[in-house]
Amino acid sequence: MNKSRMGEAAVRARDLRVARGRAQVLKGLDFTVRRGSVTGLLGPSGCGKTTLMRAIAGVQARVTGTLDVLGQPAGSPPLRHLIGYVTQAPSVYPDLTVRQNLEYYAAVLGVPRVDLAARVDAALADVDLTAHAGALTANLSGGQRSRASLAAALLGSPELLILDEPTVGLDPVLRRDLWALFHRLAGRHGTTLLISSHVMDEADRCERLLLMRAGRLLADGTPAELRDRTGAETVEDAFLRLVDADVAEERV
Ligand SMILES: Nc1ncnc2c1ncn2[C@@H]1O[C@H](COP(=O)(O)OP(=O)(O)OP(=O)(O)O)[C@@H](O)[C@H]1O
């Protein structure tokens, strides 16, 4: 990415609302995600993280308000090649090997034939799957399969990577390595990463945090700011205090 664009908004939401079924699932969110940053999206199960990610990726129906992504309205066709979205469900084909999957996705993404093998090798190395390149995807563990999906998303060198709980089911060493990869992508390529997680100790690995509860944004700031604001020692405690305060306010 052009360095001069760092610091611009990768995502800008104003009064963002989403209805699913009869319920209002996102209830008027206002936030900005800076280009080239690693932002964590945290909150209890069902608070709307996946819905928000789907809206940003342009695949969510019934979105109202303003939602600009990389300077264009979410869902605009040119954004398709600029965004990598890795859902919680692996998107790789079980009856192909890992390498065949990546070759297929590289071809779909329009990677030139001469670059294809090198790109696939780099993506395999990034997610630590080189040793499993020839394995049938059906025979991988759950964590290996989700890393194969992540490798597929990396092939297109997206400007915005949206990762829905990418570290679920991974051991601490792999989690640490993946977080190092996320920061490398942001630092070296200026990629913007929006990463959801349930795991609060991962919050400290993010530059910025968006804390959600029940379809609303509870807090938006750096881990240090959130700790200072609440007087808590950990982000987990800060989050719990913010939730408790929010629940108490609702009861009034
Ligand atoms: N297809 C759907 N139709 C109707 N409501 C839905 C649908 N999918 C999700 N919801 C509701 O929308 C709300 C937000 O769900 P969402 O999946 O965005 O939460 P989440 O924070 O990502 O949860 P988790 O951490 O468990 O993945 C929930 O109350 C859920 O029940």
XYZ file of C-alpha atoms and ligand atoms in Angstrom:
283
model
C 0.000 0.000 0.000
C 1.071 3.567 -0.706
C 2.571 4.790 2.604
C 0.821 8.161 2.220
C -2.506 6.354 2.660
C -1.525 4.936 6.050
C -3.609 6.626 8.719
C -6.574 7.094 6.397
C -9.756 5.244 7.266
C -9.976 1.646 6.066
C -13.458 1.355 7.552
C -15.762 4.200 8.529
C -19.123 3.467 10.113
C -21.725 6.059 11.053
C -25.013 5.058 12.653
C -24.534 1.560 11.252
C -27.570 -0.640 11.789
C -28.328 -4.200 10.728
C -31.580 -6.126 11.110
C -31.604 -9.940 11.080
C -34.949 -11.667 11.230
C -37.133 -9.489 13.458
C -34.264 -8.257 15.578
C -32.084 -5.197 15.297
C -28.668 -6.870 15.639
C -26.418 -3.818 15.197
C -27.919 -0.759 16.827
C -26.169 2.334 15.500
C -22.375 1.897 15.499
C -19.940 4.762 14.968
C -16.260 3.955 14.567
C -13.267 4.246 12.283
C -10.572 1.653 11.587
C -7.284 3.202 10.497
C -5.471 1.805 7.459
C -2.507 -0.394 8.288
C -3.694 -1.101 11.832
C -4.432 -4.338 13.699
C -7.829 -3.891 15.336
C -9.440 -6.449 17.613
C -13.179 -6.914 17.727
C -14.194 -8.370 21.069
C -17.415 -9.149 22.809
C -19.606 -11.915 24.176
C -21.094 -14.586 21.939
C -24.042 -13.207 19.993
C -23.118 -9.520 20.436
C -22.861 -8.993 16.667
C -19.182 -9.427 15.751
C -19.802 -11.737 12.806
C -22.678 -9.564 11.589
C -20.418 -6.511 11.658
C -17.670 -8.361 9.767
C -20.187 -9.594 7.196
C -21.443 -6.029 6.721
C -17.898 -4.746 6.153
C -17.201 -7.625 3.736
C -20.344 -6.619 1.847
C -22.230 -9.900 2.269
C -24.790 -8.853 4.895
C -28.347 -7.870 3.932
C -30.409 -5.077 5.534
C -27.546 -2.748 6.406
C -28.426 0.921 6.933
C -26.431 4.013 7.874
C -23.004 4.789 6.438
C -20.413 2.067 5.944
C -17.402 3.006 3.816
C -14.647 0.465 3.208
C -11.350 1.525 1.626
C -13.066 4.722 0.517
C -16.068 3.042 -1.149
C -19.502 1.997 0.093
C -19.359 -1.555 1.557
C -20.345 -4.135 -1.029
C -19.065 -2.124 -4.044
C -17.834 -4.618 -6.699
C -14.229 -3.228 -6.860
C -13.826 -4.076 -3.166
C -14.067 -7.803 -3.908
C -10.411 -7.989 -4.884
C -9.244 -5.721 -2.069
C -10.779 -7.600 0.861
C -9.912 -11.004 2.286
C -12.660 -12.379 4.519
C -11.980 -15.562 6.473
C -15.123 -16.874 8.136
C -15.313 -19.315 11.031
C -16.269 -22.101 8.595
C -13.254 -23.289 6.552
C -13.638 -22.329 2.891
C -11.253 -24.934 1.465
C -12.348 -28.009 -0.507
C -11.893 -31.249 1.459
C -11.251 -33.426 -1.612
C -8.272 -31.346 -2.801
C -4.813 -31.158 -1.273
C -3.832 -27.956 0.494
C -1.631 -26.957 -2.457
C -4.389 -27.728 -5.000
C -6.796 -25.568 -2.980
C -4.375 -22.664 -2.965
C -3.618 -23.057 -6.686
C -7.343 -22.978 -7.364
C -7.887 -19.821 -5.268
C -4.821 -18.149 -6.803
C -6.258 -18.785 -10.294
C -9.662 -17.402 -9.222
C -7.961 -14.301 -7.805
C -6.147 -13.792 -11.115
C -2.609 -14.392 -9.847
C -0.419 -14.546 -13.013
C 0.675 -18.112 -13.883
C 4.377 -17.250 -13.574
C 3.879 -16.025 -9.995
C 1.510 -18.777 -8.932
C 3.927 -21.349 -7.451
C 5.892 -18.708 -5.524
C 2.718 -17.095 -4.156
C 1.341 -20.447 -3.025
C 4.669 -21.352 -1.373
C 4.761 -17.992 0.442
C 1.184 -18.358 1.695
C 1.889 -21.921 2.900
C 4.978 -20.717 4.760
C 3.094 -17.752 6.284
C 0.581 -20.070 7.950
C 3.128 -22.815 8.697
C 1.547 -25.425 6.448
C 4.475 -26.122 4.091
C 4.894 -29.627 5.499
C 1.210 -30.366 4.810
C 1.034 -28.952 1.272
C 0.443 -32.400 -0.233
C -2.080 -33.537 2.380
C -5.726 -33.970 1.488
C -7.570 -31.115 3.167
C -10.152 -33.566 4.579
C -7.353 -35.151 6.621
C -6.195 -31.924 8.308
C -7.000 -31.000 11.886
C -9.521 -28.202 12.479
C -6.756 -25.690 13.208
C -4.829 -26.711 10.100
C -7.960 -26.353 7.976
C -8.631 -22.845 9.257
C -5.000 -21.910 8.544
C -5.450 -23.243 4.995
C -8.449 -20.873 4.626
C -6.297 -18.023 5.902
C -3.559 -18.914 3.381
C -6.176 -18.752 0.604
C -7.173 -15.250 1.739
C -3.524 -14.115 1.759
C -2.965 -15.112 -1.889
C -4.676 -12.028 -3.250
C -2.572 -9.642 -1.083
C -5.751 -7.969 0.228
C -5.658 -4.410 1.577
C -8.169 -5.333 4.262
C -8.178 -8.715 5.983
C -11.261 -9.571 8.031
C -10.643 -12.593 10.222
C -13.450 -14.147 12.247
C -11.865 -15.890 15.247
C -8.766 -17.077 13.345
C -7.030 -18.537 16.380
C -9.822 -20.756 17.715
C -8.545 -24.258 18.421
C -4.884 -23.369 17.940
C -2.164 -24.155 20.465
C -0.307 -21.236 22.123
C 2.732 -21.515 19.842
C 0.657 -21.323 16.659
C -1.429 -18.506 18.110
C 1.698 -16.529 18.878
C 3.065 -17.190 15.381
C -0.177 -16.148 13.720
C -0.297 -12.897 15.692
C 3.286 -12.233 14.617
C 2.168 -12.826 11.018
C -0.743 -10.381 11.433
C 1.620 -7.661 12.661
C 4.089 -8.421 9.845
C 1.309 -8.014 7.280
C 0.300 -4.677 8.803
C 3.870 -3.441 9.222
C 5.406 -4.640 5.972
C 2.503 -4.411 3.542
C 0.285 -1.829 5.240
C -2.542 -4.372 5.354
C -5.427 -3.458 7.653
C -6.528 -6.324 9.872
C -9.831 -6.581 11.712
C -9.749 -9.663 13.927
C -12.498 -10.986 16.155
C -11.697 -13.011 19.223
C -13.245 -14.394 22.363
C -9.872 -14.685 23.988
C -9.118 -11.621 26.045
C -5.389 -12.275 26.331
C -5.298 -11.730 22.570
C -6.687 -8.244 23.061
C -3.302 -7.021 24.217
C -1.824 -8.032 20.872
C -4.034 -5.481 19.077
C -3.230 -1.814 18.546
C -6.887 -0.901 18.858
C -9.909 -2.605 20.318
C -13.565 -2.347 19.542
C -15.508 -3.814 22.452
C -19.079 -4.774 21.665
C -22.042 -5.808 23.725
C -25.586 -6.548 22.553
C -25.233 -4.857 19.178
C -23.586 -1.700 20.462
C -20.043 -0.454 20.857
C -19.032 -0.341 24.518
C -15.557 1.061 23.992
C -13.081 1.957 21.284
C -9.419 2.578 22.120
C -5.970 1.103 22.691
C -5.634 -1.651 25.315
C -3.778 0.831 27.551
C -6.533 3.448 27.185
C -9.187 0.902 28.117
C -7.248 -0.184 31.194
C -6.655 3.448 32.247
C -10.253 4.442 31.664
C -11.582 1.645 33.875
C -8.733 1.439 36.390
C -8.378 -2.265 35.558
C -5.097 -4.142 35.328
C -6.044 -6.344 32.399
C -8.149 -5.839 29.300
C -10.369 -8.679 30.499
C -11.101 -6.832 33.747
C -11.592 -3.580 31.841
C -14.116 -5.307 29.611
C -15.973 -6.850 32.565
C -16.177 -3.457 34.283
C -17.533 -1.843 31.132
C -20.117 -4.621 30.761
C -21.175 -4.312 34.419
C -21.524 -0.520 34.065
C -23.566 -0.983 30.899
C -25.865 -3.550 32.533
C -26.333 -1.263 35.559
C -27.204 1.655 33.256
C -29.783 -0.483 31.442
C -31.496 -1.258 34.762
C -31.864 2.421 35.699
N -29.227 -15.823 10.153
C -29.672 -15.173 11.215
N -30.973 -14.815 11.326
C -31.440 -14.157 12.394
N -30.666 -13.780 13.420
C -29.370 -14.103 13.369
C -28.800 -14.816 12.276
N -27.488 -14.982 12.511
C -27.247 -14.418 13.710
N -28.366 -13.889 14.224
C -28.480 -13.167 15.506
O -27.720 -11.987 15.409
C -27.055 -11.713 16.650
C -25.574 -11.487 16.390
O -24.987 -12.681 15.884
P -23.468 -12.733 15.456
O -23.238 -14.067 14.813
O -23.145 -11.523 14.671
O -22.745 -12.657 16.872
P -21.215 -12.929 17.285
O -20.852 -11.841 18.226
O -20.388 -13.086 16.067
O -21.318 -14.320 18.050
P -20.200 -15.487 18.217
O -19.081 -14.888 19.015
O -20.965 -16.534 18.988
O -19.806 -15.937 16.846
C -27.347 -12.893 17.565
O -28.334 -12.502 18.475
C -27.871 -13.964 16.648
O -28.823 -14.745 17.287
